[in-house]
mmCIF file of N, CA and C in Angstrom:
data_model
loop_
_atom_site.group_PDB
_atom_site.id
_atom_site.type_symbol
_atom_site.label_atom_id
_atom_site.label_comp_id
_atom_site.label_asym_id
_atom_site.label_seq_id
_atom_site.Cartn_x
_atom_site.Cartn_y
_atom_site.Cartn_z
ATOM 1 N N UNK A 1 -10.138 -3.844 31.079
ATOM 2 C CA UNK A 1 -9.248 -4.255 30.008
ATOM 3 C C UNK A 1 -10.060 -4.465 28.737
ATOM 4 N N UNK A 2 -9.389 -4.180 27.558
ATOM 5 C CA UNK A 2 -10.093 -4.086 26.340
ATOM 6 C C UNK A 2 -10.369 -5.592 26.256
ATOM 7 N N UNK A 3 -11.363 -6.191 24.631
ATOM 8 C CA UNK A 3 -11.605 -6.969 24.565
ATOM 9 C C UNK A 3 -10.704 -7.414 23.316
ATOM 10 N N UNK A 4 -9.757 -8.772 23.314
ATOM 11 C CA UNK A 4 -8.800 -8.714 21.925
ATOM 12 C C UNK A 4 -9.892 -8.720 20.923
ATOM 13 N N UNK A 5 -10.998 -9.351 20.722
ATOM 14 C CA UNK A 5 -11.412 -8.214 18.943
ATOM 15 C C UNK A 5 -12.127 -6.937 18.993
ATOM 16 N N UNK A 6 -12.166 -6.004 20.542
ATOM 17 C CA UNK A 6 -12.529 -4.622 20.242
ATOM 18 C C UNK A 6 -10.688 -3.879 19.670
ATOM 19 N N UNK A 7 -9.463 -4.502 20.230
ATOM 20 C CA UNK A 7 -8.764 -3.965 19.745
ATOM 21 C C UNK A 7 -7.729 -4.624 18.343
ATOM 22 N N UNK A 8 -8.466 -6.057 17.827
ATOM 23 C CA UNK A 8 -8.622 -6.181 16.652
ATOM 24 C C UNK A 8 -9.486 -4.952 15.694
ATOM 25 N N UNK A 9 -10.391 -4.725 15.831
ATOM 26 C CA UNK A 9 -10.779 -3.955 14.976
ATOM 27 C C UNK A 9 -10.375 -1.952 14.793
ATOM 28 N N UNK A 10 -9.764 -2.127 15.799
ATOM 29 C CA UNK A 10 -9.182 -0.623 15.969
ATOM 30 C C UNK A 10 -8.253 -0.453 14.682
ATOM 31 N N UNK A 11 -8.824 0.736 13.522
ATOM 32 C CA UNK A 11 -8.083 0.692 12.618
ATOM 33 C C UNK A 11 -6.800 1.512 12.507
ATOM 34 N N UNK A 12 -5.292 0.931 13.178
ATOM 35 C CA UNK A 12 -4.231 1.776 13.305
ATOM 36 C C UNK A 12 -3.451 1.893 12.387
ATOM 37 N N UNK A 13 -3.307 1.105 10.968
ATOM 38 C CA UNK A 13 -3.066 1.357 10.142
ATOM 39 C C UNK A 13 -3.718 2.957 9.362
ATOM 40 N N UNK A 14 -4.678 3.020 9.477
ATOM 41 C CA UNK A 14 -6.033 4.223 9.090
ATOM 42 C C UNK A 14 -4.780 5.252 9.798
ATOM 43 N N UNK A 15 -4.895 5.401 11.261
ATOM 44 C CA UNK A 15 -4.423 6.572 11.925
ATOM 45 C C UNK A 15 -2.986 6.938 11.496
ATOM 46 N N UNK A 16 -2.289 5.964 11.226
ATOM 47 C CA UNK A 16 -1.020 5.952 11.206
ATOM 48 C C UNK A 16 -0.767 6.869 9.654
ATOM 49 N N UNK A 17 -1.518 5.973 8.503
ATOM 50 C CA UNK A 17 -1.790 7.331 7.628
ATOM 51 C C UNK A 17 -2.884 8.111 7.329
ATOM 52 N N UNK A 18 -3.274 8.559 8.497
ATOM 53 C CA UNK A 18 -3.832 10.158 8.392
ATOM 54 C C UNK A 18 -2.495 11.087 9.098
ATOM 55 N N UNK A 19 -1.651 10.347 9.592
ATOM 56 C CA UNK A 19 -0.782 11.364 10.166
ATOM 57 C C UNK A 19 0.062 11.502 8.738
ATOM 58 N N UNK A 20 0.354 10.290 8.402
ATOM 59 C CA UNK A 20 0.985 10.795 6.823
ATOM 60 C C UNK A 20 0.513 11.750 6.206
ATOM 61 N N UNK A 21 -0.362 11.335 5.804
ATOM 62 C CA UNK A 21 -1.482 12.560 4.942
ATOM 63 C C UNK A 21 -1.396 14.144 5.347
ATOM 64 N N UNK A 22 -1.200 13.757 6.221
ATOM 65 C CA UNK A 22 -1.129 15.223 7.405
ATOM 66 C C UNK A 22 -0.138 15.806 7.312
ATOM 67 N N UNK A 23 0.830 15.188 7.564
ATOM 68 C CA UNK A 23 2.545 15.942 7.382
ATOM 69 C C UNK A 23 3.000 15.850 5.625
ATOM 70 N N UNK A 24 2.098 15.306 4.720
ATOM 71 C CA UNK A 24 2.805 15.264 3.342
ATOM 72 C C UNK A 24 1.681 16.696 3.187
ATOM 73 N N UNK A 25 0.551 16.836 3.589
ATOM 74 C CA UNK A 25 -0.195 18.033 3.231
ATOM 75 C C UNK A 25 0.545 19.758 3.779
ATOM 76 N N UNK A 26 1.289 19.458 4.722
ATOM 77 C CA UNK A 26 1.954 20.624 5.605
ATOM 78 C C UNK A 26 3.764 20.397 4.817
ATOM 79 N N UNK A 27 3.956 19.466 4.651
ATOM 80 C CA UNK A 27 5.182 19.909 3.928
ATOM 81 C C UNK A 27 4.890 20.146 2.237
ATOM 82 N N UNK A 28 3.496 19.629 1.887
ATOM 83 C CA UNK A 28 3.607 20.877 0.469
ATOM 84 C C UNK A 28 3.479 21.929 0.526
ATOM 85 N N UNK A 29 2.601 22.467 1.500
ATOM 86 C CA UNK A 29 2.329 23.969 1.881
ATOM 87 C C UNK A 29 3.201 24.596 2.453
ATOM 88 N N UNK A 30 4.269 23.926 2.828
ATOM 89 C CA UNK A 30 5.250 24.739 3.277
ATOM 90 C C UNK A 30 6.683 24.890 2.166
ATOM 91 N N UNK A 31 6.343 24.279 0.944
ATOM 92 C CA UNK A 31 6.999 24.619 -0.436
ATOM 93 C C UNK A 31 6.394 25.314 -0.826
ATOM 94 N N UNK A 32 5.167 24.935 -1.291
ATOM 95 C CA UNK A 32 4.868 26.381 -1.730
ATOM 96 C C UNK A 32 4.376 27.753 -1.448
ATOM 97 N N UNK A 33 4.261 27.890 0.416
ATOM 98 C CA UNK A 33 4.558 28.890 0.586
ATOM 99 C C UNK A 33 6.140 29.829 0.547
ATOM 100 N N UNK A 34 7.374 28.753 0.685
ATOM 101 C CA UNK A 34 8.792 29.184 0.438
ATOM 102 C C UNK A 34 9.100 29.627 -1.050
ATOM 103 N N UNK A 35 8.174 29.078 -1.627
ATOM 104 C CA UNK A 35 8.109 29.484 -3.324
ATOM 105 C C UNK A 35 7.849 31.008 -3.561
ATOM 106 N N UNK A 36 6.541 31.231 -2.442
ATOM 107 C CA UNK A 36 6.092 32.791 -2.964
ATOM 108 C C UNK A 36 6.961 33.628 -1.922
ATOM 109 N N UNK A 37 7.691 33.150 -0.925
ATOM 110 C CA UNK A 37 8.444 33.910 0.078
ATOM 111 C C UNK A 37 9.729 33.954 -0.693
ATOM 112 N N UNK A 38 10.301 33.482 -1.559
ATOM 113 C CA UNK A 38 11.720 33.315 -2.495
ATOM 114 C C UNK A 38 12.982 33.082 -1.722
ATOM 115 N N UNK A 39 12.531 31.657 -0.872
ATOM 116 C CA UNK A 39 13.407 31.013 -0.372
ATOM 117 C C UNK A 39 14.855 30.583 -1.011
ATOM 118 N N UNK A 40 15.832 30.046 -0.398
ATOM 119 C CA UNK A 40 16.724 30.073 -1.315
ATOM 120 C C UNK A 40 16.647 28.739 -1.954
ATOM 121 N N UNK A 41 17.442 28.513 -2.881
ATOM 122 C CA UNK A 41 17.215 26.863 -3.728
ATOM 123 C C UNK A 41 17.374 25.562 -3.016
ATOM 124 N N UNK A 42 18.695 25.922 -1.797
ATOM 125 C CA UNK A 42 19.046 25.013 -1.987
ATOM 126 C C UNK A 42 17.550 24.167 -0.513
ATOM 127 N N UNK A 43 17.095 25.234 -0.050
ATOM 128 C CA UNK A 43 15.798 24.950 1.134
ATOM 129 C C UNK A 43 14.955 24.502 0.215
ATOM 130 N N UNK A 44 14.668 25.215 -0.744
ATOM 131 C CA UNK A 44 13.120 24.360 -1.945
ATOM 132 C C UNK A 44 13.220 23.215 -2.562
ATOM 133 N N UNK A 45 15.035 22.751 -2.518
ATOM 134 C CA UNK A 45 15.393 21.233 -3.091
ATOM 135 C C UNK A 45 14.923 20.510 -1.991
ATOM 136 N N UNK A 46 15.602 20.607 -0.811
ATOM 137 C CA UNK A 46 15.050 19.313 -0.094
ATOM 138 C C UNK A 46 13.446 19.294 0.279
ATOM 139 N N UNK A 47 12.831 20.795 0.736
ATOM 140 C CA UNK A 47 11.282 20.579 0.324
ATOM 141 C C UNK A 47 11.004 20.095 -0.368
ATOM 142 N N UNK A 48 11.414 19.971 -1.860
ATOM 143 C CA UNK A 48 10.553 19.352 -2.689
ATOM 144 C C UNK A 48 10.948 17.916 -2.652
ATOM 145 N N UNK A 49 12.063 17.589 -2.429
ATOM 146 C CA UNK A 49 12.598 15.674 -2.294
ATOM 147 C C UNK A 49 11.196 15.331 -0.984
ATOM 148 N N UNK A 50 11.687 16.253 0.083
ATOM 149 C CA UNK A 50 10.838 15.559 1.573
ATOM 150 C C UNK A 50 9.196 15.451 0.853
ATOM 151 N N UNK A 51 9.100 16.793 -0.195
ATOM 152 C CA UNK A 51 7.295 16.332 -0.352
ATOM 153 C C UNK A 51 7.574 15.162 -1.468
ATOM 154 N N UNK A 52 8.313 15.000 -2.589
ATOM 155 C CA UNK A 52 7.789 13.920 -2.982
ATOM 156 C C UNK A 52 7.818 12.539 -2.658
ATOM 157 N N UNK A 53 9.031 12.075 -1.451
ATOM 158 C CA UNK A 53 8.748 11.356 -1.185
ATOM 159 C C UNK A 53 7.920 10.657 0.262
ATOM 160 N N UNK A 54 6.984 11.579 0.624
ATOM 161 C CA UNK A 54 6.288 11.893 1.449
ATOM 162 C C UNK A 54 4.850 11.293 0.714
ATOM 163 N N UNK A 55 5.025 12.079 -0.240
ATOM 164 C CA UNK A 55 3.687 11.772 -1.736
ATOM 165 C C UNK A 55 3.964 10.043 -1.489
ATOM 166 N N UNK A 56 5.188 9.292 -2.229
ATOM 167 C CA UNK A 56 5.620 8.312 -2.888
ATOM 168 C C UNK A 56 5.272 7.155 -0.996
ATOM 169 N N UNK A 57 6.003 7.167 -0.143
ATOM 170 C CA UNK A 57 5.465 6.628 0.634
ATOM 171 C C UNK A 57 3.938 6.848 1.427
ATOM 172 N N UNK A 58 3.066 7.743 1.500
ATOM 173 C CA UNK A 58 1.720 7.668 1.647
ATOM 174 C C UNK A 58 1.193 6.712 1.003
ATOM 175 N N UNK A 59 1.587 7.152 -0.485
ATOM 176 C CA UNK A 59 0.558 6.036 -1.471
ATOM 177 C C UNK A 59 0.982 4.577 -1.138
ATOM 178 N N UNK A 60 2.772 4.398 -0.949
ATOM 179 C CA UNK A 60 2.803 2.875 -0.459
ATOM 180 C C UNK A 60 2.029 2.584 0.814
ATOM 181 N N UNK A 61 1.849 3.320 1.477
ATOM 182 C CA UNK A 61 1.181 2.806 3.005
ATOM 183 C C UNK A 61 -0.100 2.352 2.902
ATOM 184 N N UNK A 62 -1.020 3.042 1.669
ATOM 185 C CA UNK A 62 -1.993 2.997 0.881
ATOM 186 C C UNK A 62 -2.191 1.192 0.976
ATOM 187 N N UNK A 63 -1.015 0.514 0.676
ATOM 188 C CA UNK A 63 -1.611 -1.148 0.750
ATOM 189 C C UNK A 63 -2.082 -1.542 1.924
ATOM 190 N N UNK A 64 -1.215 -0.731 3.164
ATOM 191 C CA UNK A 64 -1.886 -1.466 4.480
ATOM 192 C C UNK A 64 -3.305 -0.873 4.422
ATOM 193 N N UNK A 65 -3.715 0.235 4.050
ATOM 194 C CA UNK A 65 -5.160 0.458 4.399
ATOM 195 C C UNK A 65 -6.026 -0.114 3.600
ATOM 196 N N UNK A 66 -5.809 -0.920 2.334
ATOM 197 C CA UNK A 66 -6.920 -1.648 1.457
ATOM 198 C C UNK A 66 -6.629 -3.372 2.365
ATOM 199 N N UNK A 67 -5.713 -3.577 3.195
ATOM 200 C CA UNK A 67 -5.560 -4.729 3.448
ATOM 201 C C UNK A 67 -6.159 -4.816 4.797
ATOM 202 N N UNK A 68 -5.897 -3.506 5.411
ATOM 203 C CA UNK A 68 -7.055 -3.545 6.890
ATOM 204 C C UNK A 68 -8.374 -3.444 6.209
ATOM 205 N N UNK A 69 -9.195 -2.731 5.639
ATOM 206 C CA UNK A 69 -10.301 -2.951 4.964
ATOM 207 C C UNK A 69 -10.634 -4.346 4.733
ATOM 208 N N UNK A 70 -9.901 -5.409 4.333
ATOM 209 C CA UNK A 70 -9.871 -6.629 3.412
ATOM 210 C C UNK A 70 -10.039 -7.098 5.417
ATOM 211 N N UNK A 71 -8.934 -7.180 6.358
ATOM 212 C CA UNK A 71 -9.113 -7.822 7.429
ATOM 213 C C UNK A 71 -10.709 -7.514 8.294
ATOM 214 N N UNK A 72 -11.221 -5.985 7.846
ATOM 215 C CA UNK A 72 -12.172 -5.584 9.033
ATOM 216 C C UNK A 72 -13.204 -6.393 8.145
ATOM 217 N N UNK A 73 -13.512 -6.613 7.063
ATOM 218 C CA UNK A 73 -14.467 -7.307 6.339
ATOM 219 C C UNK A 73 -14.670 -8.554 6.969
ATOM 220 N N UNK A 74 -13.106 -9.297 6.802
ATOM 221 C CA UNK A 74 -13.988 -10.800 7.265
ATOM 222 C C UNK A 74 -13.922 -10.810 8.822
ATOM 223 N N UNK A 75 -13.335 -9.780 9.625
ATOM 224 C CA UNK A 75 -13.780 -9.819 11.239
ATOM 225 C C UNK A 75 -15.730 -9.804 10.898
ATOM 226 N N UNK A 76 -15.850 -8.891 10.390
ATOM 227 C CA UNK A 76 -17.741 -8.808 10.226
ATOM 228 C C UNK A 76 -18.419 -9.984 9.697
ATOM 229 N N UNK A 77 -17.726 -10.727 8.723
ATOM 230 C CA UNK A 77 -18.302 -11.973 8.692
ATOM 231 C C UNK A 77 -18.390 -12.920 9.355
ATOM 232 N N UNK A 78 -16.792 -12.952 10.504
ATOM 233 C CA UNK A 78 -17.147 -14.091 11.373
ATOM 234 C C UNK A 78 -17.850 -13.211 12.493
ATOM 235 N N UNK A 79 -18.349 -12.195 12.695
ATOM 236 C CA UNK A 79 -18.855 -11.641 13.947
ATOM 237 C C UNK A 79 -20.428 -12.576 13.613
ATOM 238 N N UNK A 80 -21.024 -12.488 12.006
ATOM 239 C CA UNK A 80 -21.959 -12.418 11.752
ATOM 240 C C UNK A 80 -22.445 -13.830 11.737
ATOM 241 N N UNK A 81 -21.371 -14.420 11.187
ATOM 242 C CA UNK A 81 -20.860 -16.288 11.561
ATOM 243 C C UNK A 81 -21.166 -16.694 12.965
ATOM 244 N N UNK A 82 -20.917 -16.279 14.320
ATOM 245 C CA UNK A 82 -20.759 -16.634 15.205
ATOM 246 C C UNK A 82 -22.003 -16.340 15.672
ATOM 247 N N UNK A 83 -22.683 -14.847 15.332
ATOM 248 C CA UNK A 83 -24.296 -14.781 15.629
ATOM 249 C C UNK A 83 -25.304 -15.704 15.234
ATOM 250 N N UNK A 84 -24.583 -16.346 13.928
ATOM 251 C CA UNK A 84 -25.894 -17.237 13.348
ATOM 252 C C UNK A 84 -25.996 -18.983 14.057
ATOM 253 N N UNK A 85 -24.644 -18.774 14.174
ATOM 254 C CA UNK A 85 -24.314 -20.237 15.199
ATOM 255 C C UNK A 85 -24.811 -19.932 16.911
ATOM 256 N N UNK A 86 -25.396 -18.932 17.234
ATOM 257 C CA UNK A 86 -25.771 -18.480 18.787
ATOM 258 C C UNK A 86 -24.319 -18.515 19.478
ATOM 259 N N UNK A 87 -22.920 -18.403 18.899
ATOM 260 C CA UNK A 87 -21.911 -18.495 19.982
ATOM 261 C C UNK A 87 -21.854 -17.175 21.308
ATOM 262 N N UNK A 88 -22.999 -16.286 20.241
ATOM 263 C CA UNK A 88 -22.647 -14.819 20.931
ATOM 264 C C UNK A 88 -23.857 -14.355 20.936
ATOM 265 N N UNK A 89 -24.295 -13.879 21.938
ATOM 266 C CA UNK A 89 -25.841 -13.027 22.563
ATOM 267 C C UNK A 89 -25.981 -12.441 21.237
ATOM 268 N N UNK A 90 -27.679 -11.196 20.914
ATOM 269 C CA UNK A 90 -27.354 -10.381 20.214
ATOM 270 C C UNK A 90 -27.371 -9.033 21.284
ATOM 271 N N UNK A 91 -27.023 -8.644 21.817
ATOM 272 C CA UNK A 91 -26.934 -7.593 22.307
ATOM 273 C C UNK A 91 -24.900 -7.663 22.201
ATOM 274 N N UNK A 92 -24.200 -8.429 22.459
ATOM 275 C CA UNK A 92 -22.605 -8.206 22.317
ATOM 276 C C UNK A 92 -22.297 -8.374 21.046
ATOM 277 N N UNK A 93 -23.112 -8.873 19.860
ATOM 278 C CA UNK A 93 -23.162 -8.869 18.679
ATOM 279 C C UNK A 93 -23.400 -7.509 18.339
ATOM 280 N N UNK A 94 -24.912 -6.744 18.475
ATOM 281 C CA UNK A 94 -24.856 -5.079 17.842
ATOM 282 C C UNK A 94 -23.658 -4.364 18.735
ATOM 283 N N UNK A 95 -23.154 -4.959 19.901
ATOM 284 C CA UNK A 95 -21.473 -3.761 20.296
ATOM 285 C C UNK A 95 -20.723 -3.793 19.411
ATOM 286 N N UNK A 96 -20.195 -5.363 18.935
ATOM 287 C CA UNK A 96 -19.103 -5.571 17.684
ATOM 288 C C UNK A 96 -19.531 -4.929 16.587
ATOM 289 N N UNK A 97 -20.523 -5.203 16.057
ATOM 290 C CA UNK A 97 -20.875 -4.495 14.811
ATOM 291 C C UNK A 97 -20.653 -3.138 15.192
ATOM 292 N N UNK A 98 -21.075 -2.034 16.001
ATOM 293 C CA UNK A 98 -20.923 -1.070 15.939
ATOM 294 C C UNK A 98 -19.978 -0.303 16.156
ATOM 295 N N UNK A 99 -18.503 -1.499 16.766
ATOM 296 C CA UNK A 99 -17.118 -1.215 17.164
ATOM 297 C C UNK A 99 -16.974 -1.052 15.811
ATOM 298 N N UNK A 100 -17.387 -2.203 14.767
ATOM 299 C CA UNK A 100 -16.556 -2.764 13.557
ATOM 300 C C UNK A 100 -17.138 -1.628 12.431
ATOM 301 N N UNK A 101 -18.164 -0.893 12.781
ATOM 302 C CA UNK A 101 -18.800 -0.198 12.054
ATOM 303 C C UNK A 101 -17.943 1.397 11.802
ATOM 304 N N UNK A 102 -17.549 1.731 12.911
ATOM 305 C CA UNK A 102 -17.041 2.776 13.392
ATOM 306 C C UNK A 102 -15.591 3.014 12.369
ATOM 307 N N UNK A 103 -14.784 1.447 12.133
ATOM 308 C CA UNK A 103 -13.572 1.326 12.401
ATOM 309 C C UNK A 103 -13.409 1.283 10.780
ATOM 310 N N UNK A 104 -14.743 0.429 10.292
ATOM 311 C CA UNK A 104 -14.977 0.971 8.885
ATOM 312 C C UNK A 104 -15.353 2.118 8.119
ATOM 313 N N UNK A 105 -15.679 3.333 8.786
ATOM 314 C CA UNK A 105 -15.540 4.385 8.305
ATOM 315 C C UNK A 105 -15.119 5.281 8.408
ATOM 316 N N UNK A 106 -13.925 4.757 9.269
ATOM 317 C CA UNK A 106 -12.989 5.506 9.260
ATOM 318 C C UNK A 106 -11.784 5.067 8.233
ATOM 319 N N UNK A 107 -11.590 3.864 7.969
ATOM 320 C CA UNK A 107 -10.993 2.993 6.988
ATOM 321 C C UNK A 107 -11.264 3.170 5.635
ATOM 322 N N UNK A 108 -12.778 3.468 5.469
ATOM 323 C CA UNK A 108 -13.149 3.889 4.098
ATOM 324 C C UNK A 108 -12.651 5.394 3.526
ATOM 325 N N UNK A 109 -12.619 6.237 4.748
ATOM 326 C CA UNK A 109 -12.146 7.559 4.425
ATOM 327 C C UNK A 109 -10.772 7.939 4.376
ATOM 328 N N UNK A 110 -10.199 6.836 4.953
ATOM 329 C CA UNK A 110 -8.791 7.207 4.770
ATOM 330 C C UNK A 110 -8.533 6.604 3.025
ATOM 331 N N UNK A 111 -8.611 5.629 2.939
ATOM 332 C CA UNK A 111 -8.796 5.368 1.278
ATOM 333 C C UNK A 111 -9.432 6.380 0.333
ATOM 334 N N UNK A 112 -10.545 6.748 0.914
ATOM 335 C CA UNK A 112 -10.830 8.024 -0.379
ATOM 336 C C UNK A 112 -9.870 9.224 -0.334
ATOM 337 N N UNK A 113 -9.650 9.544 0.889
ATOM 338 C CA UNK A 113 -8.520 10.640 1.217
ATOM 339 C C UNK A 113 -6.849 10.331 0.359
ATOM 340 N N UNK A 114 -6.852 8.555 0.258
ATOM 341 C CA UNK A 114 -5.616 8.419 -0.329
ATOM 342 C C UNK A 114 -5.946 8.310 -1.517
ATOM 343 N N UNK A 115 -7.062 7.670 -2.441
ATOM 344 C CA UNK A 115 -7.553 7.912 -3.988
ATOM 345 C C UNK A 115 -7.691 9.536 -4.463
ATOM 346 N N UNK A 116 -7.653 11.010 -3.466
ATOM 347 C CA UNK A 116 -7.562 12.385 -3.702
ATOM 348 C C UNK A 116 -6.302 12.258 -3.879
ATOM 349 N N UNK A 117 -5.287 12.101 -3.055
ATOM 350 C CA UNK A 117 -4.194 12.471 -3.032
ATOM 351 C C UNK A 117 -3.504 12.268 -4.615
ATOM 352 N N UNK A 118 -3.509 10.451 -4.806
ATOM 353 C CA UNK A 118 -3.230 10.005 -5.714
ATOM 354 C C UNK A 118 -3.594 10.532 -6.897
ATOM 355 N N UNK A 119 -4.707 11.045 -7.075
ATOM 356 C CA UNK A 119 -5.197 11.709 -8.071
ATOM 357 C C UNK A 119 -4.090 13.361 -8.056
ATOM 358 N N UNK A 120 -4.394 13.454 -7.262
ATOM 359 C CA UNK A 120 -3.137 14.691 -7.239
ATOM 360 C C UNK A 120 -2.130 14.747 -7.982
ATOM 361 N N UNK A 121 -1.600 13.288 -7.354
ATOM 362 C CA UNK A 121 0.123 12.885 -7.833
ATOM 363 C C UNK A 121 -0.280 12.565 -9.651
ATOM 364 N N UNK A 122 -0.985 11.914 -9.890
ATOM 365 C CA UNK A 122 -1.443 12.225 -11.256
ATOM 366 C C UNK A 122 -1.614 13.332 -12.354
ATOM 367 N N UNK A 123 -2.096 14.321 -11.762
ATOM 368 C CA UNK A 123 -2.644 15.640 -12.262
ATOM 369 C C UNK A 123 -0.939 16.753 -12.512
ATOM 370 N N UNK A 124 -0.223 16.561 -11.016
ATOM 371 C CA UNK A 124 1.057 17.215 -10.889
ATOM 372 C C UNK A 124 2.174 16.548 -11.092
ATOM 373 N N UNK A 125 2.212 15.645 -12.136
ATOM 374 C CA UNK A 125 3.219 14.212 -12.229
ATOM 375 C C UNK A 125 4.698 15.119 -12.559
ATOM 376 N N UNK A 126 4.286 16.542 -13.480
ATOM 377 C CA UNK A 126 5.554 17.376 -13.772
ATOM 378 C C UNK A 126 5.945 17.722 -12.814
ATOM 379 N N UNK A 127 4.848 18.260 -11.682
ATOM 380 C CA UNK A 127 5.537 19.077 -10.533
ATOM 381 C C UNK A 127 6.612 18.335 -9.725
ATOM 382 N N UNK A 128 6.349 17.024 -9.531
ATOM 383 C CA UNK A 128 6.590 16.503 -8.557
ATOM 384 C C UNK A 128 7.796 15.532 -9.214
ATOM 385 N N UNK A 129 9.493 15.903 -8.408
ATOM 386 C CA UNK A 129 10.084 15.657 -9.079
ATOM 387 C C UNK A 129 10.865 14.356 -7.541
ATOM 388 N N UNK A 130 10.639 13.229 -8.132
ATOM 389 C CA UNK A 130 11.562 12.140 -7.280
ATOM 390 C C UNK A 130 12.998 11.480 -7.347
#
């Protein structure tokens, strides 16, 4: 059985939007491949509603992943808290860190992946009609 802070630090917010990311990246590509195939209008309207608000909720989901970031931080401080008080060996101390390590870079990349996107939605603010 897991340990509750190895699956405290499991970042499922992170996974939850990379699948966003994932399906808002496959339903733009699948507008604008219907664009160069000369789909009919009324299929490229709701493509384009489903991508922008696909765009528009990613970026909201965007708060849970700066707020898991904000939670995996102070899990590492009290991991680091509890090492300095001897509550915890250091050998189950470098596991946590390297659970917590893992969970942070994957956390960090989903944020840069959502600061691209966003930048996107910036750049195509005409394209993208909500």
């Amino acid at each position: 059985m897991r340990d509750r802070r190895e699956t405290w630090s499991t970042p499922y917010l992170s996974y939850i939007g990379f699948g966003l990311v994932v399906m808002t990246v496959m339903v733009n590509l699948i507008f604008k491949w219907g664009i160069e195939q000369r789909w009919d209008m009324g299929s490229l309207m709701l493509l384009s509603l489903a991508n922008a608000l696909l765009l528009l909720f990613t970026l909201v989901w965007g708060i849970f992943g700066v707020l898991e970031f904000a939670m995996l931080r102070k899990q590492r401080y009290r991991i680091k808290l509890r090492a300095g008080r001897g509550a915890i060996d250091p050998e189950e101390q470098e596991k946590q860190i390297r659970i917590l390590k893992r969970s942070m870079i994957i956390n960090i990349s989903y944020i840069v992946i959502l600061l691209c996107q966003l930048g996107y939605v910036i750049l195509n603010w005409d394209e993208i009609d909500i």
